[in-house]
Tab-separated table of C-alpha atoms and ligand atoms in Angstrom:
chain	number	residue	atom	x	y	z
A	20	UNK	CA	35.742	6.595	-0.362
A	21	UNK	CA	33.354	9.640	-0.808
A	22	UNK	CA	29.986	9.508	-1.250
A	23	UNK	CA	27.271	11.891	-1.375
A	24	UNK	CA	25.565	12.109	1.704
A	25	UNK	CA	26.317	10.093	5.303
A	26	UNK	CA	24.131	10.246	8.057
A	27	UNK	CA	25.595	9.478	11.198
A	28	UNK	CA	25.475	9.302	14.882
A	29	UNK	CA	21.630	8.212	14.784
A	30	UNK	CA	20.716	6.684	18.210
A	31	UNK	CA	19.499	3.818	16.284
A	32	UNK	CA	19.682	2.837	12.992
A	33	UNK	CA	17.077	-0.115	11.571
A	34	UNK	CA	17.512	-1.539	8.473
A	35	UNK	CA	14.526	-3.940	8.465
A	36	UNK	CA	17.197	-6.039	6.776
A	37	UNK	CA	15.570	-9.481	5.445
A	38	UNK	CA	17.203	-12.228	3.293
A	39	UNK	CA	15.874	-12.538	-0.303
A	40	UNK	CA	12.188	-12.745	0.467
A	41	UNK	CA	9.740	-11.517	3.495
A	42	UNK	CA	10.110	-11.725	6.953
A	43	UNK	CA	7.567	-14.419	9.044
A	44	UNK	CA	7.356	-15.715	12.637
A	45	UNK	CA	10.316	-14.610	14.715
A	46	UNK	CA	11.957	-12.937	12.182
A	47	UNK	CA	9.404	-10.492	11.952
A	48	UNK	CA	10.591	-9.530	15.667
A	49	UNK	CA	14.080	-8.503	14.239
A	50	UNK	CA	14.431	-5.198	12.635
A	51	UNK	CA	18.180	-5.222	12.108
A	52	UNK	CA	19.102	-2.215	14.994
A	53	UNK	CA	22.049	-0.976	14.750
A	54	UNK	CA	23.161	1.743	17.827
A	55	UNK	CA	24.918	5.167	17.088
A	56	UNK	CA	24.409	3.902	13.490
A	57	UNK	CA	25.299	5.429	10.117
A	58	UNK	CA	24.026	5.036	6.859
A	59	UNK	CA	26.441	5.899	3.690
A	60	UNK	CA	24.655	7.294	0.109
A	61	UNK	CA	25.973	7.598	-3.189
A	62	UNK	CA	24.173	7.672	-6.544
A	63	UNK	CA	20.951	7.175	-4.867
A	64	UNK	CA	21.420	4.168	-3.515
A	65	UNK	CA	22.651	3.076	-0.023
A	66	UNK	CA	26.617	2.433	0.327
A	67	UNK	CA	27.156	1.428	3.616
A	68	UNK	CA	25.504	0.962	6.584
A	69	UNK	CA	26.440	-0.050	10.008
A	70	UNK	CA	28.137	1.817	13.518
A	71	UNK	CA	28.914	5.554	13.240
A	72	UNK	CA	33.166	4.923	14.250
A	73	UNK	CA	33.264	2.380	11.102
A	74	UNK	CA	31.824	4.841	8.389
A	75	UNK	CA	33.534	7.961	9.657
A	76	UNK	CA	36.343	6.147	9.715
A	77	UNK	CA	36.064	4.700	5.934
A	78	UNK	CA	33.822	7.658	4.173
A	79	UNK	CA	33.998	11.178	3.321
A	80	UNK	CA	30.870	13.155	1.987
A	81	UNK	CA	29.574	16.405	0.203
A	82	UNK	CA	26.943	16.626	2.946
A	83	UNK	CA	26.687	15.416	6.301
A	84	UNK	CA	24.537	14.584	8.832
A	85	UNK	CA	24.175	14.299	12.252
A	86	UNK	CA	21.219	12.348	13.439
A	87	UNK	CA	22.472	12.096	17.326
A	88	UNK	CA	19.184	11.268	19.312
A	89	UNK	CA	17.228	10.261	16.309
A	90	UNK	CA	16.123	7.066	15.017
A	91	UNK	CA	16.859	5.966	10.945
A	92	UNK	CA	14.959	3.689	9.486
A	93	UNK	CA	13.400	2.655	6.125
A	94	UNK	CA	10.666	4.908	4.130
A	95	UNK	CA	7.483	3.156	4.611
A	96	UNK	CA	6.081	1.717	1.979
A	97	UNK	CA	1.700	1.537	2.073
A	98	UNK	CA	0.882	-1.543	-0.733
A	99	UNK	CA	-2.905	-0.790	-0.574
A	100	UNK	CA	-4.550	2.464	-1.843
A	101	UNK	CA	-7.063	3.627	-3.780
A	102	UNK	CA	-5.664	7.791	-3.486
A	103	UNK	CA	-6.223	8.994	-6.987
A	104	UNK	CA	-9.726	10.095	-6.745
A	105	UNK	CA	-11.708	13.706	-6.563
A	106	UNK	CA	-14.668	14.499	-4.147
A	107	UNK	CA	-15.167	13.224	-0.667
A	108	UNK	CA	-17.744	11.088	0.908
A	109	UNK	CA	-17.943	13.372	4.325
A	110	UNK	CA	-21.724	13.130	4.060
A	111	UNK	CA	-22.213	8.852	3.969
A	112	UNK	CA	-19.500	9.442	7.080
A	113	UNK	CA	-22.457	11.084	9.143
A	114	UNK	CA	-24.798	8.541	7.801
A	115	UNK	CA	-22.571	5.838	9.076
A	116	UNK	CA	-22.512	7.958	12.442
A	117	UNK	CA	-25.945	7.966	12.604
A	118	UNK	CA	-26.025	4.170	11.947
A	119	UNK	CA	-26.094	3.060	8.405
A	120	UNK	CA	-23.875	0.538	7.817
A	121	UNK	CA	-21.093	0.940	5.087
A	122	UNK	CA	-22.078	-2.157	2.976
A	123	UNK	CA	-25.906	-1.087	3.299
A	124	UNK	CA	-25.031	2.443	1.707
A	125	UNK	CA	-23.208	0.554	-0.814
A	126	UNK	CA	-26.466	-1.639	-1.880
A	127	UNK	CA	-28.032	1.411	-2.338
A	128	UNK	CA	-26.161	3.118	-4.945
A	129	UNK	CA	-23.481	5.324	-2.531
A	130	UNK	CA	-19.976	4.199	-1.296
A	131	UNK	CA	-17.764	3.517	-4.402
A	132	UNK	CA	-20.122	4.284	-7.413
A	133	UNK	CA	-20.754	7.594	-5.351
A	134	UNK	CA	-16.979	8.302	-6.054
A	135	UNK	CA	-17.020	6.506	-9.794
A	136	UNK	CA	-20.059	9.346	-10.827
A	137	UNK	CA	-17.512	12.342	-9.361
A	138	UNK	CA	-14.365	10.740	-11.191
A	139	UNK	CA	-15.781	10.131	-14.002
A	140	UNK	CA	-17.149	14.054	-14.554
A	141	UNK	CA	-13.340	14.783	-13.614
A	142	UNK	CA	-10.628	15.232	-15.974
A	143	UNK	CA	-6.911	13.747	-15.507
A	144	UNK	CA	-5.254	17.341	-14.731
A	145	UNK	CA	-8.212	17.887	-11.085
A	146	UNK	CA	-7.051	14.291	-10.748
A	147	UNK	CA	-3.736	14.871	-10.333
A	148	UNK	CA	-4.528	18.543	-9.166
A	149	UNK	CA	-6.476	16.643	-5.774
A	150	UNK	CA	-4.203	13.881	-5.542
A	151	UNK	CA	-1.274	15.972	-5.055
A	152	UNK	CA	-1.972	17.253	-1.571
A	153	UNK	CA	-3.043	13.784	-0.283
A	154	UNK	CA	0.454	12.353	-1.691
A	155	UNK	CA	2.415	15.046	-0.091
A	156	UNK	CA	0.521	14.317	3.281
A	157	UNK	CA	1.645	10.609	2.807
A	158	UNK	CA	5.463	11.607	1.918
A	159	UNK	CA	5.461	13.737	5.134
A	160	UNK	CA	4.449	11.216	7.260
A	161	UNK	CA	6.994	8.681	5.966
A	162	UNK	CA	5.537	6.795	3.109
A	163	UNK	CA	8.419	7.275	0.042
A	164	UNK	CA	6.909	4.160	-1.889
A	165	UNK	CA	2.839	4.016	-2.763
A	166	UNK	CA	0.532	0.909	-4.839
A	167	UNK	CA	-1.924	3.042	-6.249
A	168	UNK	CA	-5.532	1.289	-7.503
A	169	UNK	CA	-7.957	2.727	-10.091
A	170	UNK	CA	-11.426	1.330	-9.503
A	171	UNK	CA	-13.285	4.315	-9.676
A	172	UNK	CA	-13.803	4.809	-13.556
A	173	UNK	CA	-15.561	0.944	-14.051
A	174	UNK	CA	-15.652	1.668	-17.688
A	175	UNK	CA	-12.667	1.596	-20.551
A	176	UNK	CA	-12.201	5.410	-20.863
A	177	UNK	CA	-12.529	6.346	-17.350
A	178	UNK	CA	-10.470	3.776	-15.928
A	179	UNK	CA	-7.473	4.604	-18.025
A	180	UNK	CA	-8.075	8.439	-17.139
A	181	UNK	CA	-6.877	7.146	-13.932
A	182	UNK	CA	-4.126	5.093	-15.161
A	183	UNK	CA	-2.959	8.429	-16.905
A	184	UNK	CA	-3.536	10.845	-13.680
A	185	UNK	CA	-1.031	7.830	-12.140
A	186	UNK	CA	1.382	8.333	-14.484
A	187	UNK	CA	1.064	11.902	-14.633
A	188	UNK	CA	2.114	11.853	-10.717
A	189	UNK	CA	4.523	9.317	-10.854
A	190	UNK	CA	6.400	11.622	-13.636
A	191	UNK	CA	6.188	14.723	-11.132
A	192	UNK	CA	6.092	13.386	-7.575
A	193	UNK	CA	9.344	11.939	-6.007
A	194	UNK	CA	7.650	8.726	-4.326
A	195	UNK	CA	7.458	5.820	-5.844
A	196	UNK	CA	4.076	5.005	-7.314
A	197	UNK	CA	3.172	1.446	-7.996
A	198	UNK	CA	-0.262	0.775	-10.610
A	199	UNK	CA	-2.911	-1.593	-9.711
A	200	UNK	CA	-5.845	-2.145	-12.299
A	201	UNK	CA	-9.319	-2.281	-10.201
A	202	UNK	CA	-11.881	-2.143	-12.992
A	203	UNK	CA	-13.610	-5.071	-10.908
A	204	UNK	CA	-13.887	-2.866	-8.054
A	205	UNK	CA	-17.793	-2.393	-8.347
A	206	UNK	CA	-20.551	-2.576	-10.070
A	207	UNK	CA	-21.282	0.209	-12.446
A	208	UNK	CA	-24.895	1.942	-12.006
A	209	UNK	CA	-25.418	1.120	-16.164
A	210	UNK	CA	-24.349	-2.685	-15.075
A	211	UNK	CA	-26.906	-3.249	-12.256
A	212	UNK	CA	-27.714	-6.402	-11.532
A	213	UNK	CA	-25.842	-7.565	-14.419
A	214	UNK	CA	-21.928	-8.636	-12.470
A	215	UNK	CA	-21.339	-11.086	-15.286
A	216	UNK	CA	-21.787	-8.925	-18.128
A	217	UNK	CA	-19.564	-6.191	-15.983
A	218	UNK	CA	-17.284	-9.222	-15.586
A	219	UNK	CA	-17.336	-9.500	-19.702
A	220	UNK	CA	-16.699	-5.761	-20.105
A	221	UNK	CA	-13.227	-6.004	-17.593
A	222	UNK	CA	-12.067	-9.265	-19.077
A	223	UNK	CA	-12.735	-8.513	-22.596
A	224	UNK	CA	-12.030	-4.720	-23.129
A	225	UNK	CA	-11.191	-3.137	-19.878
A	226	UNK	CA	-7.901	-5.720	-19.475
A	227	UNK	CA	-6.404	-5.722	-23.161
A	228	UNK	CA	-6.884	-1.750	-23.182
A	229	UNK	CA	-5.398	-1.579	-20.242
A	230	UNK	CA	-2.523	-3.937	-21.174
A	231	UNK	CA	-1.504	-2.293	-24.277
A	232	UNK	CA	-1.858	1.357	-22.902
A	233	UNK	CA	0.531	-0.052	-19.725
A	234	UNK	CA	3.436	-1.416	-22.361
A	235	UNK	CA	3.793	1.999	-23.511
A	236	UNK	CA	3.295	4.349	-20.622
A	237	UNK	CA	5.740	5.732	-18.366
A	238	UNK	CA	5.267	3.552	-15.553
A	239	UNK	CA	6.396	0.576	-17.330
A	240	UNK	CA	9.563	2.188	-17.732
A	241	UNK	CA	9.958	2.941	-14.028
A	242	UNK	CA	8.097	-0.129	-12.470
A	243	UNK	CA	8.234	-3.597	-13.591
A	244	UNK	CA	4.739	-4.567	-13.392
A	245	UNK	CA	1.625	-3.558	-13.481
A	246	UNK	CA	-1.190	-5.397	-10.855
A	247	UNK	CA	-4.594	-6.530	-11.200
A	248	UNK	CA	-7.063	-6.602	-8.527
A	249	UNK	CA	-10.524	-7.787	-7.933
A	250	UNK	CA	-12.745	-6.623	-4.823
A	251	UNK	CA	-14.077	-10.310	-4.294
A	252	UNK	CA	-16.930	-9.698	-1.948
A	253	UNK	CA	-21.500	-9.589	-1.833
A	254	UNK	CA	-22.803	-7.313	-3.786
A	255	UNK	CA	-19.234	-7.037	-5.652
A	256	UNK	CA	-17.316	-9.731	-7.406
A	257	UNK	CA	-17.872	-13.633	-6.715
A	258	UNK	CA	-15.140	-15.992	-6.384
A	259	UNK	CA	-15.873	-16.989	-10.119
A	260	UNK	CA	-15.985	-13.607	-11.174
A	261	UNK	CA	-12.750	-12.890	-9.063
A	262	UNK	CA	-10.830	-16.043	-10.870
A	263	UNK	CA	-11.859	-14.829	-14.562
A	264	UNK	CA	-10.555	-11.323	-13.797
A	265	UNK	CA	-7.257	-12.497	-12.191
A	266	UNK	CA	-6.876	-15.285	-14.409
A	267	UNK	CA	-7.468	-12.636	-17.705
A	268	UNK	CA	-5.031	-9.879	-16.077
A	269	UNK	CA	-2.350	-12.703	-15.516
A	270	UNK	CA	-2.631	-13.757	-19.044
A	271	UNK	CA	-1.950	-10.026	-20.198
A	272	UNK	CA	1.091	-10.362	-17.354
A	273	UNK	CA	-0.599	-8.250	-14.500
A	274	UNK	CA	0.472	-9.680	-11.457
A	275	UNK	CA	-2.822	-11.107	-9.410
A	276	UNK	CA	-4.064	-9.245	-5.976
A	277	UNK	CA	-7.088	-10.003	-3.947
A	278	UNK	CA	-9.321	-7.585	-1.428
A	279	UNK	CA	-10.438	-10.742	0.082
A	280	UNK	CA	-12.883	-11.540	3.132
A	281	UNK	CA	-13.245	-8.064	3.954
A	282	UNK	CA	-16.954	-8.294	5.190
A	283	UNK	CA	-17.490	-11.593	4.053
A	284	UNK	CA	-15.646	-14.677	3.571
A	285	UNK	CA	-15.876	-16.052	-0.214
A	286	UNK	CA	-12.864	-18.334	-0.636
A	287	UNK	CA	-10.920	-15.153	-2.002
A	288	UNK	CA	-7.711	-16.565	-0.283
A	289	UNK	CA	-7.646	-19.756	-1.528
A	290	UNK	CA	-8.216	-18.104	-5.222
A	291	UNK	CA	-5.346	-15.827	-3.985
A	292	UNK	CA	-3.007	-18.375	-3.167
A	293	UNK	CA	-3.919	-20.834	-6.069
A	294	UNK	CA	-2.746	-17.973	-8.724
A	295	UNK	CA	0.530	-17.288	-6.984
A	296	UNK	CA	-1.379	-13.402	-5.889
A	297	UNK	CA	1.290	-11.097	-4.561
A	298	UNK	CA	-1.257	-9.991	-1.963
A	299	UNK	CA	-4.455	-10.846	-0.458
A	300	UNK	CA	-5.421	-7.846	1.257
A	301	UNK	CA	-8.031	-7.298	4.351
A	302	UNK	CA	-8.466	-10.708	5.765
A	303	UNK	CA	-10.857	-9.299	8.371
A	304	UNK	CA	-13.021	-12.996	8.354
A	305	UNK	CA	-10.236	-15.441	7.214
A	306	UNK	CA	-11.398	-18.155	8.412
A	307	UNK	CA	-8.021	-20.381	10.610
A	308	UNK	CA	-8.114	-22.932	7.342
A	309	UNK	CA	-7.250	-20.584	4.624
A	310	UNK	CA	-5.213	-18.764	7.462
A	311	UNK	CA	-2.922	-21.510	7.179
A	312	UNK	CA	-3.143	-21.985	3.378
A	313	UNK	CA	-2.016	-18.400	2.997
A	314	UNK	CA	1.279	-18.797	5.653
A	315	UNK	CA	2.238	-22.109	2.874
A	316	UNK	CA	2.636	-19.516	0.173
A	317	UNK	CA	4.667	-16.503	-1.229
A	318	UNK	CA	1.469	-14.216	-1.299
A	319	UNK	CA	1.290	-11.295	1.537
A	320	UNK	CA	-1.247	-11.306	3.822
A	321	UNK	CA	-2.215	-7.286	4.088
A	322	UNK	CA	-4.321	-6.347	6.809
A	323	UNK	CA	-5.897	-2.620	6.359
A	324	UNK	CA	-6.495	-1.473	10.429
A	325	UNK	CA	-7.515	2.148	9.515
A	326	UNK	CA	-10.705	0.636	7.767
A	327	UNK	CA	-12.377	-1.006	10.798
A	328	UNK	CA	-11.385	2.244	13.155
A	329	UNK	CA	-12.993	4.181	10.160
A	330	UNK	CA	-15.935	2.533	9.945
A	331	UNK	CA	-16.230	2.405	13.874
A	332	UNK	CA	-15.678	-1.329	14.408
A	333	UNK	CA	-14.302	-3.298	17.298
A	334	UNK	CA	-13.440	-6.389	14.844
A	335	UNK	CA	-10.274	-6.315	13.284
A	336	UNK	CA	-8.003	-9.297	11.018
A	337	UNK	CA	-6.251	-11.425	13.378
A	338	UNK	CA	-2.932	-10.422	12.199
A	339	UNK	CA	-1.691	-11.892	15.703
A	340	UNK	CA	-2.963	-15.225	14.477
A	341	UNK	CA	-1.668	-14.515	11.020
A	342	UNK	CA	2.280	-14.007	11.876
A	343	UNK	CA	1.723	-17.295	14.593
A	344	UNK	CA	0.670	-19.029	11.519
A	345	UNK	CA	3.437	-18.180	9.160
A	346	UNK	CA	1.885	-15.577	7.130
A	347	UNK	CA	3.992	-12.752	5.550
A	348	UNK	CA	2.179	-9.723	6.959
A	349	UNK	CA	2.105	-6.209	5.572
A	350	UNK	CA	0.073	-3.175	6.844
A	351	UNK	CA	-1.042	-0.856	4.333
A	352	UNK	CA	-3.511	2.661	4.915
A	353	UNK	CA	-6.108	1.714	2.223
A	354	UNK	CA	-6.231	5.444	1.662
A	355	UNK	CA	-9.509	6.506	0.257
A	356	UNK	CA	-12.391	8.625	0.428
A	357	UNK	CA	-14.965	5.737	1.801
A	358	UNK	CA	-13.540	3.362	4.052
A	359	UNK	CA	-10.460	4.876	5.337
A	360	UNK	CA	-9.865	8.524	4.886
A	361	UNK	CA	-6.011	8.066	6.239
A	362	UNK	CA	-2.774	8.873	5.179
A	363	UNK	CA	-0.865	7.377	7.805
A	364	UNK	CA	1.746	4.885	8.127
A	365	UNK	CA	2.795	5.393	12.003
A	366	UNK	CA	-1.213	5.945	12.954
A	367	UNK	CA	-1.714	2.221	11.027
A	368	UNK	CA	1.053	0.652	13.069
A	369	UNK	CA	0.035	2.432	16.057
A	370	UNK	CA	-3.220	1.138	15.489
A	371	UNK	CA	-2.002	-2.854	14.568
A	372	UNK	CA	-0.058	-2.950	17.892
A	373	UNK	CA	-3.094	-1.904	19.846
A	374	UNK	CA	-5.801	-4.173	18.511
A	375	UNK	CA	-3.911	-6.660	16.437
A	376	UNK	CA	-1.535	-7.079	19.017
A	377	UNK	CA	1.488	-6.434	16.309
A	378	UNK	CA	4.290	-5.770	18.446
A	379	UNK	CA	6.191	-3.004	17.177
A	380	UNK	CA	8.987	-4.161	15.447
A	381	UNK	CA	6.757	-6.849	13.664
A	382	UNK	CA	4.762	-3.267	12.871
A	383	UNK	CA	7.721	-2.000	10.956
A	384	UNK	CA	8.862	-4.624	9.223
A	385	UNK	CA	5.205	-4.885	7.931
A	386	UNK	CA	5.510	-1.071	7.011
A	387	UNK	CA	8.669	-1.450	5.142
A	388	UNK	CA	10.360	-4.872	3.915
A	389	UNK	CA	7.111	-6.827	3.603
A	390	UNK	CA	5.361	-4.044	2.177
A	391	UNK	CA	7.662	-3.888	-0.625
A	392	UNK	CA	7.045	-7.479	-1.301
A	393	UNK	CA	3.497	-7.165	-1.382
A	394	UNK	CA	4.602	-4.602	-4.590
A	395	UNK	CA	6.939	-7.215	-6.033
A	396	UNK	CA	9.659	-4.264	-4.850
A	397	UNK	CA	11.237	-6.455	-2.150
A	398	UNK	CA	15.034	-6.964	-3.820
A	399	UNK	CA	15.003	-2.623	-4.480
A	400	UNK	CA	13.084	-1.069	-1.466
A	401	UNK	CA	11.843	-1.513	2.531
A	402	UNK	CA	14.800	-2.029	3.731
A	403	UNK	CA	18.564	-0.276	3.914
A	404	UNK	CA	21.041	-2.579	2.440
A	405	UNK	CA	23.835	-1.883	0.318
A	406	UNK	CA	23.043	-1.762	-3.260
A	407	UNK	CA	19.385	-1.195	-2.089
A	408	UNK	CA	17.523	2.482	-3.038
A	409	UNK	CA	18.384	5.089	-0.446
A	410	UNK	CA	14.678	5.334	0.729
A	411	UNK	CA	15.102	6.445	4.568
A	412	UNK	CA	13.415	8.931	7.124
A	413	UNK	CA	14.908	10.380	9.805
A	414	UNK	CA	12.552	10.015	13.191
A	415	UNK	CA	12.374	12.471	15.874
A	416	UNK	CA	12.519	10.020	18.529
A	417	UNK	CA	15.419	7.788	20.530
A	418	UNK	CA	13.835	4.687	19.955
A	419	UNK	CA	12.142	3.331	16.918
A	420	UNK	CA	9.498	2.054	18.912
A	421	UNK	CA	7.967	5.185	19.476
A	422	UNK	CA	6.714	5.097	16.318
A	423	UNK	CA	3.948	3.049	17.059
A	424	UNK	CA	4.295	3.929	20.602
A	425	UNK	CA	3.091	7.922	20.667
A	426	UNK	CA	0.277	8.652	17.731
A	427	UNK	CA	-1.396	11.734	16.858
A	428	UNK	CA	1.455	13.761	15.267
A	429	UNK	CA	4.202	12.958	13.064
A	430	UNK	CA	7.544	12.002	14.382
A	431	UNK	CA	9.074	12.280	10.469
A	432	UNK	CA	11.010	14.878	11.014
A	433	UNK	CA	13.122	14.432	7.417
A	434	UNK	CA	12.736	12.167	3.834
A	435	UNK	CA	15.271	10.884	1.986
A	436	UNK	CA	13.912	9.673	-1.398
A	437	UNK	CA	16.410	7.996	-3.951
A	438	UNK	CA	19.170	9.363	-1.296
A	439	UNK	CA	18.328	12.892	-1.606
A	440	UNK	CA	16.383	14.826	1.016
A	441	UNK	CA	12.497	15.560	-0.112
B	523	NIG	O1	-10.435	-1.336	0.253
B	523	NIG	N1	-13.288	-2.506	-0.251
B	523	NIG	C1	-13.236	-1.998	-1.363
B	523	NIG	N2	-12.508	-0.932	-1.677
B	523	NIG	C2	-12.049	0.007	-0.735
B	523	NIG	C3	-13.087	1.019	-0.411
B	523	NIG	C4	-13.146	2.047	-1.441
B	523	NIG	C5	-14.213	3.081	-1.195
B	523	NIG	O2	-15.040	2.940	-0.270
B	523	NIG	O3	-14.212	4.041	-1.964
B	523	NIG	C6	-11.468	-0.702	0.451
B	523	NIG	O4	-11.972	-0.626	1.573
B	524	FE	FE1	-8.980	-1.297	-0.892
């Protein structure tokens, strides 16, 4: 048969291959390795996969590739950011330094309203214009698939300027780019000390505008479904502000997500795992109880490492405890311009495996196949399987383990997005 592209002769191939559903426990220790592997591509999705002898023996290709000494494996997918955005917060990263705390410069009036009053004096074209360079960063480190929140507008027109900068990227950028509503991200400065009549605002115009504008954009043509996500946390959104948010959004058919117990721990889990979430995301203070509610579900457990190193803490989620339990882990970058200024994939699992004692194939398979789940993109992407999108990168490096092993500069050394190279 021909196709149109076959890599071959890769020191290891790793397809991260899971049955229907994510990988937990032990399973999360198998990453599918294949040695002097080859990987067959035709019409953008993957064709074969398996030793090099077998697919030389039973393909032909336009182009060909030789991968000897190099690692294959899937394009990373990162479930949790919040990229779209225009400014920076470099100077509340000194006052961190010089020991305000991140939720303390929140409470008064920085951290995400800083970014909101920037955003919302931006238009959708320096949107997309300053998002562009931070998504290219991500594709060159390995990330071909990226959730994207808004959260930044926290008012009707502002939030869907970010829904359209989204779309706008996801019409010229070759990743894959996933929309999550946020509009219960924070409090709005015109809302203070008013979170239920914020709540009113999301639940009664933010989420119907936002559900009608979705039907007919581009991104429902591309993606299936759009999210909804709530930052349930002090000073943000309590758990019965959380549930009336989710609950609206899953009426409208935005699929529930959670930042849950990120500081502190307000039963965001349970709410998670009660509306079927596809993620609860942090889990920093989980307490072992709702630990184990979340391993007796289908929702993700993401844990978001680059935040704690960030903001310059030695506590991090138990994700160790998490996978023991039964939880379906995912690792995501969190990318934004507060608490986590990072675009990397292989610095987050580098990262896990030190203080989250992830080992590192349990890292990849949380960068990749569970990722995708956390997206409701498991069945098309995070892994290579036939029939599966031909999402792959090609690793400078013998061993895929030295992807969480060495840190500090990229080992990506090529991108194959929808089977042609990026
Ligand atoms: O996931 N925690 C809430 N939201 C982001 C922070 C966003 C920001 O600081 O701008 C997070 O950490
Ligand atoms: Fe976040």
């Amino acid at each position: 048969m021909n196709v149109d592209l076959l890599i071959h002769s890769a020191a290891q191939v790793v397809t991260c291959a899971s049955p229907p559903g994510p990988k937990r426990r032990e399973t999360m220790t198998e990453v599918g390795l294949i040695v002097d592997g080859a990987v067959a591509i035709a019409d953008g999705e993957v064709v074969a996969v398996g030793p090099t002898a077998d697919l030389r023996a039973d393909f032909t290709a336009r182009q060909t590739i030789n991968a000897s000494r190099k690692v294959i494996c899937p394009g990373f997918v990162d479930p949790h950011t919040h990229v779209v955005y225009t400014g920076d917060r470099v100077a509340e990263f000194e006052m961190r330094l010089k020991g305000a705390s991140y939720t303390e410069i929140m409470a008064s009036g920085g951290g995400i309203v800083n970014t909101t009053r920037a955003v919302r004096a931006a238009s959708v074209d320096q949107l997309v214009a300053e998002t562009r360079p931070r998504l290219e960063a991500m594709l060159a480190l390995g990330t071909t698939t990226v959730e994207i929140k808004t959260g930044y507008g926290l008012d009707p027109k502002n939030e869907l300027k970010l829904l359209q900068a989204i779309e706008e990227l996801a019409r010229t950028f070759p990743a894959d780019l996933v929309p999550t509503f946020l509009g219960a991200h924070a409090i709005p400065p015109e809302y203070n000390n008013r979170p239920d009549d914020y709540t009113d605002l999301v639940v009664e115009e933010m989420l119907p505008q936002v559900a009608n504008w979705f039907k007919n954009s581009q991104l429902a043509i591309h993606n299936s479904q759009l999210f909804c996500d709530v930052f349930c946390e002090q000073n943000a959104f309590n758990l019965d502000q959380s549930r009336r948010v989710l609950q609206a959004g899953r009426a409208l058919g935005l699929a529930p997500k959670i930042h849950a117990d990120e500081f502190t721990s307000l039963g965001g889990v349970t709410l998670a795992v009660e509306l079927n979430a596809a993620s609860a995301d942090h889990l920093d203070v989980t307490p072992p109880a709702e630990q184990a509610r979340l391993a007796d579900s289908n929702t993700i457990g993401v844990v978001l490492p680059a935040v704690n190193v960030n903001l310059g803490s030695t506590h991090f989620a138990d994700a160790r405890a998490l996978i023991d339990a039964g939880v379906a882990l995912a690792l995501a970058t969190d990318i934004n311009p507060g608490s986590a200024p990072c675009p990397s994939m292989p610095l987050v699992m580098a990262i896990a495996c030190r203080y989250q004692k992830l080992l590192p194939p349990e890292a990849l398979n949380a960068s990749t196949i569970n990722a995708a789940h956390a997206i409701g993109l498991g069945h098309r992407l995070g892994s290579l399987e036939i029939g599966k999108q031909a999402d792959l990168l090609i690793v400078g490096a013998p061993d895929y383990r030295h992807l969480a092993y060495q840190f500090g500069h990229n080992l990506v050394e090529r991108v194959v997005k929808r089977g042609k190279f990026v």
